Amino acid sequence: MITRIEHRGFTIDALKVTHATADQLHQHYAALVGEPFFPRIERFMTGGPMVAMIVSGFNVIEAVRKMTGATNPAEAAPGTIRGDFGREWADRTIRNVIHSSDSETSARREIPIWFPDRQYAPHQPEK
């Protein structure tokens, strides 16, 4: 996944291997906390290490979302990250292996959850 992102010309500004806490997940997925499937997401995401990244570059949000593919791996096109690596498990947990912010607003909210000392800085085209 990292190679795919870098080969598209994007820069990885921050990267860390971490273990998600319940508090981080409740902040990140605040809109989903009350959903019946949320406990499965929480178990999966707190069950082992994860890699958090901040990626930058021109039009990065739209381009990385396209590379990521549909949320449900069964609907994600081959060649997308979720299409190639995501799976749905017997417990109906969709393990789509990657999250990407859907907007600058989301990135501004999400980055401090995973990188408390960092803030979102939109890419500025070179002059």
Tab-separated table of N, CA and C in Angstrom, residues 21-126:
chain	number	residue	atom	x	y	z
A	21	THR	N	-6.758	2.740	20.233
A	21	THR	CA	-7.485	2.631	21.493
A	21	THR	C	-8.980	2.794	21.214
A	22	ALA	N	-9.786	2.328	22.146
A	22	ALA	CA	-11.233	2.503	22.011
A	22	ALA	C	-11.576	3.985	21.918
A	23	ASP	N	-10.891	4.811	22.692
A	23	ASP	CA	-11.147	6.251	22.660
A	23	ASP	C	-10.864	6.833	21.268
A	24	GLN	N	-9.746	6.447	20.661
A	24	GLN	CA	-9.433	6.936	19.313
A	24	GLN	C	-10.507	6.509	18.315
A	25	LEU	N	-10.928	5.259	18.407
A	25	LEU	CA	-11.943	4.771	17.475
A	25	LEU	C	-13.276	5.474	17.679
A	26	HIS	N	-13.640	5.741	18.926
A	26	HIS	CA	-14.892	6.449	19.197
A	26	HIS	C	-14.833	7.876	18.658
A	27	GLN	N	-13.663	8.496	18.718
A	27	GLN	CA	-13.513	9.835	18.134
A	27	GLN	C	-13.567	9.771	16.608
A	28	HIS	N	-12.792	8.844	16.054
A	28	HIS	CA	-12.668	8.750	14.602
A	28	HIS	C	-14.003	8.378	13.951
A	29	TYR	N	-14.679	7.397	14.523
A	29	TYR	CA	-15.932	6.894	13.959
A	29	TYR	C	-17.138	7.338	14.783
A	30	ALA	N	-17.119	8.565	15.267
A	30	ALA	CA	-18.180	9.071	16.146
A	30	ALA	C	-19.577	8.855	15.556
A	31	ALA	N	-19.720	9.002	14.270
A	31	ALA	CA	-21.031	8.847	13.629
A	31	ALA	C	-21.509	7.396	13.603
A	32	LEU	N	-20.603	6.444	13.847
A	32	LEU	CA	-20.957	5.020	13.775
A	32	LEU	C	-21.061	4.343	15.132
A	33	VAL	N	-20.674	5.023	16.196
A	33	VAL	CA	-20.580	4.392	17.516
A	33	VAL	C	-21.878	3.709	17.926
A	34	GLY	N	-23.015	4.262	17.621
A	34	GLY	CA	-24.292	3.677	18.021
A	34	GLY	C	-24.815	2.587	17.101
A	35	GLU	N	-24.118	2.326	16.014
A	35	GLU	CA	-24.575	1.315	15.053
A	35	GLU	C	-24.330	-0.094	15.592
A	36	PRO	N	-25.205	-1.046	15.244
A	36	PRO	CA	-25.049	-2.408	15.778
A	36	PRO	C	-23.753	-3.100	15.354
A	37	PHE	N	-23.173	-2.691	14.241
A	37	PHE	CA	-21.939	-3.317	13.763
A	37	PHE	C	-20.683	-2.702	14.366
A	38	PHE	N	-20.806	-1.570	15.064
A	38	PHE	CA	-19.615	-0.888	15.570
A	38	PHE	C	-18.768	-1.751	16.507
A	39	PRO	N	-19.349	-2.540	17.416
A	39	PRO	CA	-18.494	-3.380	18.272
A	39	PRO	C	-17.576	-4.313	17.478
A	40	ARG	N	-18.031	-4.805	16.327
A	40	ARG	CA	-17.165	-5.665	15.496
A	40	ARG	C	-16.006	-4.861	14.925
A	41	ILE	N	-16.283	-3.639	14.493
A	41	ILE	CA	-15.220	-2.763	13.988
A	41	ILE	C	-14.214	-2.497	15.100
A	42	GLU	N	-14.719	-2.185	16.274
A	42	GLU	CA	-13.849	-1.875	17.408
A	42	GLU	C	-12.974	-3.078	17.783
A	43	ARG	N	-13.568	-4.276	17.828
A	43	ARG	CA	-12.776	-5.488	18.141
A	43	ARG	C	-11.683	-5.710	17.105
A	44	PHE	N	-12.043	-5.575	15.841
A	44	PHE	CA	-11.069	-5.775	14.773
A	44	PHE	C	-9.941	-4.752	14.860
A	45	MET	N	-10.300	-3.493	15.021
A	45	MET	CA	-9.288	-2.436	14.956
A	45	MET	C	-8.440	-2.320	16.213
A	46	THR	N	-8.908	-2.852	17.331
A	46	THR	CA	-8.083	-2.859	18.545
A	46	THR	C	-7.376	-4.194	18.719
A	47	GLY	N	-7.577	-5.115	17.792
A	47	GLY	CA	-7.042	-6.463	17.917
A	47	GLY	C	-5.598	-6.644	17.500
A	48	GLY	N	-4.950	-5.617	17.042
A	48	GLY	CA	-3.565	-5.741	16.608
A	48	GLY	C	-3.036	-4.396	16.153
A	49	PRO	N	-1.801	-4.385	15.700
A	49	PRO	CA	-1.204	-3.118	15.278
A	49	PRO	C	-1.825	-2.597	13.984
A	50	MET	N	-1.711	-1.308	13.798
A	50	MET	CA	-2.146	-0.660	12.567
A	50	MET	C	-1.098	0.372	12.175
A	51	VAL	N	-1.130	0.788	10.938
A	51	VAL	CA	-0.222	1.816	10.444
A	51	VAL	C	-1.046	3.069	10.179
A	52	ALA	N	-0.645	4.159	10.786
A	52	ALA	CA	-1.283	5.455	10.552
A	52	ALA	C	-0.333	6.303	9.715
A	53	MET	N	-0.883	6.988	8.718
A	53	MET	CA	-0.061	7.816	7.835
A	53	MET	C	-0.735	9.149	7.570
A	54	ILE	N	0.091	10.139	7.324
A	54	ILE	CA	-0.364	11.405	6.752
A	54	ILE	C	0.296	11.482	5.382
A	55	VAL	N	-0.527	11.598	4.356
A	55	VAL	CA	-0.050	11.613	2.976
A	55	VAL	C	-0.369	12.979	2.380
A	56	SER	N	0.574	13.531	1.631
A	56	SER	CA	0.336	14.836	1.014
A	56	SER	C	0.700	14.803	-0.460
A	57	GLY	N	0.172	15.772	-1.157
A	57	GLY	CA	0.440	15.926	-2.573
A	57	GLY	C	-0.734	16.605	-3.243
A	58	PHE	N	-0.561	16.963	-4.486
A	58	PHE	CA	-1.606	17.658	-5.225
A	58	PHE	C	-2.821	16.756	-5.390
A	59	ASN	N	-4.000	17.258	-5.027
A	59	ASN	CA	-5.260	16.527	-5.183
A	59	ASN	C	-5.240	15.189	-4.439
A	60	VAL	N	-4.530	15.136	-3.322
A	60	VAL	CA	-4.271	13.879	-2.621
A	60	VAL	C	-5.542	13.196	-2.128
A	61	ILE	N	-6.487	13.943	-1.613
A	61	ILE	CA	-7.679	13.302	-1.045
A	61	ILE	C	-8.453	12.563	-2.124
A	62	GLU	N	-8.748	13.232	-3.212
A	62	GLU	CA	-9.496	12.595	-4.297
A	62	GLU	C	-8.721	11.418	-4.893
A	63	ALA	N	-7.435	11.592	-5.124
A	63	ALA	CA	-6.635	10.538	-5.754
A	63	ALA	C	-6.494	9.315	-4.853
A	64	VAL	N	-6.238	9.530	-3.570
A	64	VAL	CA	-6.090	8.382	-2.666
A	64	VAL	C	-7.435	7.683	-2.483
A	65	ARG	N	-8.528	8.421	-2.438
A	65	ARG	CA	-9.853	7.787	-2.351
A	65	ARG	C	-10.086	6.885	-3.566
A	66	LYS	N	-9.677	7.341	-4.728
A	66	LYS	CA	-9.834	6.525	-5.935
A	66	LYS	C	-8.965	5.271	-5.852
A	67	MET	N	-7.737	5.421	-5.369
A	67	MET	CA	-6.836	4.270	-5.203
A	67	MET	C	-7.369	3.289	-4.170
A	68	THR	N	-8.058	3.812	-3.160
A	68	THR	CA	-8.567	3.003	-2.060
A	68	THR	C	-9.673	2.066	-2.529
A	69	GLY	N	-10.602	2.554	-3.319
A	69	GLY	CA	-11.703	1.728	-3.800
A	69	GLY	C	-12.921	1.798	-2.897
A	70	ALA	N	-13.977	1.098	-3.292
A	70	ALA	CA	-15.242	1.092	-2.551
A	70	ALA	C	-15.051	0.547	-1.138
A	71	THR	N	-15.868	1.039	-0.203
A	71	THR	CA	-15.772	0.615	1.196
A	71	THR	C	-15.897	-0.895	1.337
A	72	ASN	N	-16.854	-1.485	0.649
A	72	ASN	CA	-17.033	-2.936	0.697
A	72	ASN	C	-16.053	-3.571	-0.292
A	73	PRO	N	-15.117	-4.375	0.195
A	73	PRO	CA	-14.122	-4.967	-0.704
A	73	PRO	C	-14.734	-5.773	-1.850
A	74	ALA	N	-15.914	-6.364	-1.628
A	74	ALA	CA	-16.567	-7.138	-2.686
A	74	ALA	C	-17.004	-6.242	-3.843
A	75	GLU	N	-17.169	-4.956	-3.567
A	75	GLU	CA	-17.581	-3.999	-4.594
A	75	GLU	C	-16.413	-3.174	-5.131
A	76	ALA	N	-15.249	-3.327	-4.528
A	76	ALA	CA	-14.074	-2.546	-4.936
A	76	ALA	C	-13.459	-3.158	-6.193
A	77	ALA	N	-13.096	-2.315	-7.114
A	77	ALA	CA	-12.527	-2.773	-8.380
A	77	ALA	C	-11.158	-3.410	-8.169
A	78	PRO	N	-10.841	-4.445	-8.956
A	78	PRO	CA	-9.478	-4.983	-8.920
A	78	PRO	C	-8.495	-3.864	-9.250
A	79	GLY	N	-7.359	-3.888	-8.579
A	79	GLY	CA	-6.364	-2.839	-8.774
A	79	GLY	C	-6.462	-1.745	-7.737
A	80	THR	N	-7.606	-1.676	-7.025
A	80	THR	CA	-7.701	-0.748	-5.900
A	80	THR	C	-7.168	-1.470	-4.658
A	81	ILE	N	-6.807	-0.718	-3.646
A	81	ILE	CA	-6.249	-1.327	-2.436
A	81	ILE	C	-7.272	-2.252	-1.788
A	82	ARG	N	-8.509	-1.796	-1.643
A	82	ARG	CA	-9.532	-2.654	-1.034
A	82	ARG	C	-9.910	-3.823	-1.937
A	83	GLY	N	-9.916	-3.609	-3.234
A	83	GLY	CA	-10.211	-4.694	-4.159
A	83	GLY	C	-9.163	-5.789	-4.112
A	84	ASP	N	-7.920	-5.410	-3.883
A	84	ASP	CA	-6.826	-6.381	-3.863
A	84	ASP	C	-6.572	-6.988	-2.488
A	85	PHE	N	-6.808	-6.227	-1.412
A	85	PHE	CA	-6.424	-6.690	-0.077
A	85	PHE	C	-7.569	-6.825	0.920
A	86	GLY	N	-8.708	-6.203	0.684
A	86	GLY	CA	-9.812	-6.223	1.640
A	86	GLY	C	-10.583	-7.533	1.594
A	87	ARG	N	-11.262	-7.852	2.701
A	87	ARG	CA	-12.051	-9.080	2.800
A	87	ARG	C	-13.245	-8.851	3.721
A	88	GLU	N	-14.290	-9.661	3.517
A	88	GLU	CA	-15.387	-9.714	4.476
A	88	GLU	C	-15.276	-11.056	5.177
A	89	TRP	N	-15.306	-11.043	6.500
A	89	TRP	CA	-15.103	-12.249	7.292
A	89	TRP	C	-16.432	-12.876	7.687
A	90	ALA	N	-16.362	-14.106	8.197
A	90	ALA	CA	-17.559	-14.868	8.556
A	90	ALA	C	-18.462	-14.116	9.526
A	91	ASP	N	-17.892	-13.298	10.404
A	91	ASP	CA	-18.717	-12.548	11.362
A	91	ASP	C	-19.310	-11.287	10.737
A	92	ARG	N	-19.195	-11.156	9.420
A	92	ARG	CA	-19.712	-10.034	8.637
A	92	ARG	C	-18.932	-8.744	8.852
A	93	THR	N	-17.779	-8.842	9.501
A	93	THR	CA	-16.928	-7.673	9.647
A	93	THR	C	-16.221	-7.430	8.324
A	94	ILE	N	-16.380	-6.239	7.791
A	94	ILE	CA	-15.675	-5.870	6.569
A	94	ILE	C	-14.314	-5.342	6.984
A	95	ARG	N	-13.292	-6.036	6.557
A	95	ARG	CA	-11.923	-5.627	6.861
A	95	ARG	C	-11.337	-5.057	5.578
A	96	ASN	N	-11.598	-3.789	5.388
A	96	ASN	CA	-11.234	-3.177	4.115
A	96	ASN	C	-9.823	-2.608	4.102
A	97	VAL	N	-9.070	-2.854	5.108
A	97	VAL	CA	-7.626	-2.638	5.251
A	97	VAL	C	-7.112	-1.206	5.144
A	98	ILE	N	-7.951	-0.262	4.782
A	98	ILE	CA	-7.447	1.105	4.649
A	98	ILE	C	-8.578	2.097	4.898
A	99	HIS	N	-8.215	3.206	5.480
A	99	HIS	CA	-9.129	4.344	5.607
A	99	HIS	C	-8.454	5.524	4.934
A	100	SER	N	-9.237	6.314	4.238
A	100	SER	CA	-8.713	7.573	3.704
A	100	SER	C	-9.763	8.650	3.936
A	101	SER	N	-9.307	9.800	4.359
A	101	SER	CA	-10.219	10.913	4.623
A	101	SER	C	-10.987	11.253	3.358
A	102	ASP	N	-12.266	11.598	3.533
A	102	ASP	CA	-13.088	11.901	2.362
A	102	ASP	C	-13.141	13.382	2.008
A	103	SER	N	-12.524	14.223	2.841
A	103	SER	CA	-12.534	15.662	2.577
A	103	SER	C	-11.467	16.335	3.439
A	104	GLU	N	-11.182	17.588	3.127
A	104	GLU	CA	-10.244	18.340	3.971
A	104	GLU	C	-10.798	18.496	5.376
A	105	THR	N	-12.106	18.677	5.486
A	105	THR	CA	-12.730	18.802	6.802
A	105	THR	C	-12.492	17.539	7.620
A	106	SER	N	-12.692	16.383	7.007
A	106	SER	CA	-12.450	15.114	7.705
A	106	SER	C	-10.984	14.971	8.081
A	107	ALA	N	-10.091	15.319	7.171
A	107	ALA	CA	-8.656	15.210	7.461
A	107	ALA	C	-8.273	16.089	8.643
A	108	ARG	N	-8.813	17.291	8.687
A	108	ARG	CA	-8.521	18.199	9.812
A	108	ARG	C	-8.985	17.599	11.143
A	109	ARG	N	-10.084	16.865	11.124
A	109	ARG	CA	-10.613	16.242	12.329
A	109	ARG	C	-9.858	14.956	12.674
A	110	GLU	N	-9.515	14.158	11.670
A	110	GLU	CA	-8.940	12.830	11.899
A	110	GLU	C	-7.451	12.845	12.231
A	111	ILE	N	-6.683	13.682	11.591
A	111	ILE	CA	-5.229	13.669	11.809
A	111	ILE	C	-4.857	13.839	13.277
A	112	PRO	N	-5.424	14.796	14.007
A	112	PRO	CA	-5.032	14.931	15.421
A	112	PRO	C	-5.414	13.731	16.298
A	113	ILE	N	-6.370	12.924	15.864
A	113	ILE	CA	-6.728	11.722	16.629
A	113	ILE	C	-5.556	10.749	16.636
A	114	TRP	N	-4.907	10.593	15.507
A	114	TRP	CA	-3.827	9.610	15.349
A	114	TRP	C	-2.446	10.224	15.526
A	115	PHE	N	-2.328	11.512	15.256
A	115	PHE	CA	-1.063	12.244	15.393
A	115	PHE	C	-1.351	13.509	16.203
A	116	PRO	N	-1.423	13.401	17.531
A	116	PRO	CA	-1.825	14.551	18.353
A	116	PRO	C	-0.962	15.798	18.170
A	117	ASP	N	0.272	15.646	17.751
A	117	ASP	CA	1.161	16.801	17.593
A	117	ASP	C	1.164	17.360	16.175
A	118	ARG	N	0.309	16.828	15.300
A	118	ARG	CA	0.282	17.261	13.897
A	118	ARG	C	-1.077	17.847	13.558
A	119	GLN	N	-1.099	18.666	12.526
A	119	GLN	CA	-2.345	19.200	12.001
A	119	GLN	C	-2.347	19.016	10.494
A	120	TYR	N	-3.528	19.035	9.926
A	120	TYR	CA	-3.669	18.941	8.482
A	120	TYR	C	-3.098	20.198	7.840
A	121	ALA	N	-2.282	20.010	6.822
A	121	ALA	CA	-1.730	21.137	6.063
A	121	ALA	C	-1.967	20.850	4.585
A	122	PRO	N	-2.916	21.534	3.955
A	122	PRO	CA	-3.204	21.246	2.554
A	122	PRO	C	-1.998	21.524	1.664
A	123	HIS	N	-1.874	20.722	0.616
A	123	HIS	CA	-0.777	20.880	-0.336
A	123	HIS	C	-0.923	22.209	-1.067
A	124	GLN	N	0.144	22.931	-1.133
A	124	GLN	CA	0.163	24.192	-1.871
A	124	GLN	C	0.956	23.984	-3.159
A	125	PRO	N	0.334	24.209	-4.319
A	125	PRO	CA	1.070	24.038	-5.575
A	125	PRO	C	2.301	24.942	-5.619
A	126	GLU	N	3.349	24.426	-6.245
A	126	GLU	CA	4.570	25.229	-6.386
A	126	GLU	C	4.315	26.364	-7.360
